[in-house]
Amino acid sequence: MTAQEVEPFGRTADGKDVGLYTLANANGVVVKITNYGGILTHLFVPDREGNLADVVLGYDSLDDYLRDSPYFGAIVGRYGNRIARGRFVLDGVEYTLAANNGANHLHGGLKGFDKVVWTAEPFATDDAAGLRLTYVSADGEEGYPGQLSVTVTYALTNDNELRIDYRAETDKPTVVNLTHHSYFNLAGHDSGDILEHELALAASRFTPVDPGLIPTGELRSTVSTPMDFGKATAIGARIDEADEQLRFGGGYDHNFVLDEYDGSLRIAAQVYEPTSGRVMEIYTTEPGIQFYSGNFLDGSNVGKGGAPYDHRAGFCLETQHFPDSPNKPQFPSTVLRPGERFESTTVYRFSVR
Ligand code: GLA
């Protein structure tokens, strides 16, 4: 059986009360989500001995999230990752977005979906406990055209899967690229760096970037480069190699082009942590996945239980359309038009080896 409960989590600066929702499954897996930013704050999964650990970075209090968070556990939108110079042209009209990352637009702008209060509705089915989050983004919010109605559904199943379904509809042509920004450390959120985790990606190409981390437009083979995760490889094995792409990212901060993309739910990544035996597989309907090795973490974000999140204390695997697609006609389109429905699903599946 699955269970849910809700407790108060605090109040935003503009006086909105937010809650912390707990989902639990039959195997002891526990997930906590707040409707502020749709943030996944906790995720307890068993190791090979059955011991639970919290495998996502995050904070104990809402105030910490309000003060400063590098998108810990958040829903990211309207557009995950970067749009060059915060500009794009759609149907002959140029739109201007905030430049909140140097000259570029990042993760939806100054107040993206990670910083808004969502309407939350817990639910249960025979096999899952879930939380349905809805948000209506006004026409022009953060510079994006169209009123966008968004539903993000988290569901925890008895197969130890955390499934996220994203849906959106618009009343004017717009661009959408929704993702989830958990930082994982499968040894436990407070257990040091993630360099020994072994990563495999179902991607034989990636989108190389310029020094501002904007894709050049090329789809480049990973073969014979430190970007090759075709076979499971420790994240730290090549991260310090003298490689221009690693230098631009300060480590891995790249979009990988998933092989055989057809919009169906397919395996994108597998991560194995040798000391605990924990395995996380990621399945997605999206064409890309951003692998970010936590390069900007520097200990200044003090997390749950006082854990200082030092350099590379967590990694992100953000399923997505490619960065800067609104300015790259050769990339899969992120345009959403009235009458169409944006649909995207990502599943995180936990097991042990
Ligand atoms: C994404 C970006 C990174 C960084 C993190 C959050 O992964 O690609 O450059 O912004 O989010 O710090």
XYZ file of C-alpha atoms in Angstrom, residues 38-262:
225
model
C 7.454 21.665 -7.112
C 10.696 20.903 -5.287
C 11.575 17.314 -4.447
C 13.184 17.879 -1.031
C 13.848 14.275 0.100
C 14.108 10.872 -1.556
C 14.876 7.891 0.698
C 15.830 4.691 -1.140
C 17.347 1.406 0.120
C 20.927 0.223 -0.415
C 21.869 -3.413 -1.027
C 21.451 -4.141 2.704
C 18.051 -2.476 2.781
C 19.251 0.649 4.618
C 17.546 3.844 3.532
C 19.448 7.009 2.659
C 18.272 10.342 1.356
C 19.817 10.556 -2.114
C 18.920 14.122 -3.162
C 20.511 17.396 -2.133
C 18.223 19.966 -0.561
C 17.394 22.104 2.430
C 15.548 21.591 5.719
C 13.461 24.761 5.509
C 11.495 26.801 3.004
C 13.491 29.900 3.999
C 16.687 28.253 2.749
C 15.057 27.620 -0.627
C 13.760 31.187 -0.750
C 17.202 32.617 0.074
C 19.406 30.825 -2.442
C 19.072 27.533 -4.242
C 20.884 26.314 -7.366
C 17.568 24.749 -8.483
C 17.834 21.914 -5.903
C 15.088 19.396 -6.797
C 12.969 21.941 -8.641
C 10.659 21.867 -11.618
C 12.331 24.003 -14.260
C 10.346 26.035 -16.783
C 9.180 27.514 -18.980
C 12.494 26.673 -20.608
C 15.071 24.365 -19.058
C 18.671 25.416 -19.727
C 19.829 28.317 -21.873
C 18.411 30.516 -24.606
C 21.168 32.588 -26.213
C 21.040 36.293 -25.263
C 17.503 35.697 -23.970
C 16.094 36.225 -27.441
C 14.217 34.193 -29.984
C 11.970 34.781 -32.983
C 8.693 32.897 -33.323
C 6.367 33.436 -36.309
C 8.330 36.585 -37.193
C 8.024 38.207 -33.743
C 11.098 38.675 -31.558
C 10.691 37.965 -27.836
C 13.082 39.169 -25.132
C 13.635 37.237 -21.917
C 15.727 38.013 -18.836
C 19.503 37.625 -19.180
C 20.021 35.887 -15.837
C 23.161 33.902 -16.716
C 25.748 36.297 -18.122
C 24.324 37.426 -21.439
C 22.032 34.395 -21.645
C 18.667 33.256 -20.307
C 18.739 30.231 -17.969
C 16.035 27.943 -16.533
C 13.009 30.155 -17.199
C 14.336 33.494 -15.954
C 14.311 35.531 -12.762
C 11.220 33.854 -11.363
C 10.898 30.559 -13.155
C 8.689 27.602 -12.289
C 11.197 26.677 -9.563
C 10.130 29.799 -7.618
C 6.346 29.851 -8.003
C 3.699 28.322 -5.743
C 1.878 25.462 -7.438
C -1.596 24.200 -6.582
C -1.152 20.725 -5.102
C -3.555 17.798 -5.113
C -2.447 14.459 -3.600
C -3.901 11.281 -5.077
C -3.590 7.527 -4.736
C -4.089 4.684 -7.189
C -3.801 0.920 -6.637
C -0.089 1.003 -7.259
C 1.050 4.576 -6.655
C 0.942 7.571 -4.358
C 1.094 10.856 -6.171
C 0.974 14.612 -6.160
C -0.552 16.606 -8.990
C 0.791 20.156 -9.298
C -0.817 22.792 -11.485
C 0.225 26.312 -12.377
C -1.094 28.859 -14.854
C 1.691 31.057 -16.188
C 0.303 34.383 -17.408
C 0.770 35.609 -20.972
C 4.066 37.523 -20.979
C 5.374 36.026 -17.726
C 9.182 36.231 -17.790
C 8.809 37.494 -21.363
C 7.309 34.326 -22.840
C 4.231 34.619 -25.072
C 0.918 32.915 -24.293
C -0.897 31.881 -21.154
C 0.558 28.468 -20.351
C -1.448 25.990 -18.235
C 0.914 23.420 -16.759
C 0.363 20.161 -14.882
C 3.259 18.243 -13.390
C 2.427 14.920 -11.750
C 4.801 13.083 -9.436
C 3.923 9.425 -8.767
C 5.796 6.960 -6.560
C 5.056 3.341 -7.451
C 5.587 0.079 -5.589
C 8.214 -0.788 -8.238
C 10.415 1.944 -6.718
C 9.803 4.253 -9.627
C 9.361 7.980 -9.331
C 7.473 9.025 -12.434
C 7.063 12.634 -13.548
C 4.474 13.513 -16.184
C 4.494 17.007 -17.648
C 1.561 18.496 -19.563
C 1.071 22.020 -20.899
C -1.305 23.957 -23.117
C -1.069 27.487 -24.459
C -3.405 30.090 -25.935
C -0.699 31.621 -28.202
C 2.295 30.108 -29.993
C 5.152 29.777 -27.498
C 8.162 27.632 -26.578
C 8.229 25.082 -23.744
C 10.942 22.826 -22.307
C 10.110 21.486 -18.843
C 12.479 19.466 -16.694
C 13.366 18.438 -13.161
C 16.568 19.516 -11.426
C 17.344 17.065 -8.614
C 20.967 16.761 -7.584
C 21.559 13.085 -6.803
C 24.180 11.439 -4.652
C 23.309 7.750 -4.445
C 25.618 7.235 -1.447
C 23.542 9.824 0.446
C 23.163 13.570 0.029
C 25.798 14.266 2.718
C 28.439 11.733 1.669
C 30.937 13.807 -0.312
C 31.532 14.010 -4.050
C 29.906 11.916 -6.761
C 33.069 11.157 -8.752
C 32.987 7.383 -8.070
C 29.443 6.989 -9.376
C 29.436 5.003 -12.623
C 27.354 6.569 -15.368
C 26.098 5.098 -18.620
C 24.222 7.213 -21.164
C 22.232 5.977 -24.171
C 23.841 8.712 -26.236
C 26.552 8.511 -28.848
C 26.428 12.254 -29.598
C 26.277 15.461 -27.597
C 25.752 19.134 -28.343
C 29.117 20.903 -27.924
C 28.931 24.396 -26.458
C 30.682 27.744 -26.729
C 32.358 29.337 -23.665
C 28.934 30.713 -22.558
C 27.548 27.137 -22.632
C 25.339 27.818 -25.657
C 25.269 24.915 -28.156
C 27.188 25.601 -31.349
C 24.491 23.700 -33.282
C 26.709 20.718 -34.025
C 25.787 17.172 -32.971
C 29.221 15.717 -32.200
C 30.197 12.078 -31.685
C 31.262 11.210 -28.137
C 33.563 8.452 -29.394
C 37.164 8.728 -28.148
C 36.303 11.739 -26.009
C 35.666 12.168 -22.256
C 31.970 12.510 -23.236
C 31.727 8.822 -24.117
C 29.504 7.129 -21.515
C 28.421 4.349 -23.883
C 29.948 1.923 -21.369
C 29.440 2.658 -17.645
C 32.345 4.863 -16.535
C 33.123 6.636 -13.270
C 32.082 10.277 -13.486
C 35.517 11.277 -12.177
C 37.569 9.071 -14.504
C 38.184 11.752 -17.153
C 36.662 14.900 -15.656
C 40.031 16.660 -15.268
C 41.327 15.851 -18.753
C 42.565 18.712 -20.886
C 39.478 18.877 -23.058
C 37.977 22.119 -24.348
C 34.372 21.059 -23.651
C 35.186 20.056 -20.065
C 37.011 23.351 -19.645
C 33.990 25.368 -20.844
C 31.706 23.441 -18.464
C 34.093 23.369 -15.516
C 33.424 19.624 -15.783
C 30.364 18.020 -17.335
C 27.560 20.445 -18.125
C 26.403 19.171 -21.487
C 23.320 18.042 -23.341
C 23.533 14.486 -24.646
C 21.570 13.476 -27.744
C 19.657 10.312 -26.906
C 20.042 7.532 -29.464
C 16.984 6.283 -31.352
C 14.733 9.040 -30.037
C 11.159 8.516 -31.196
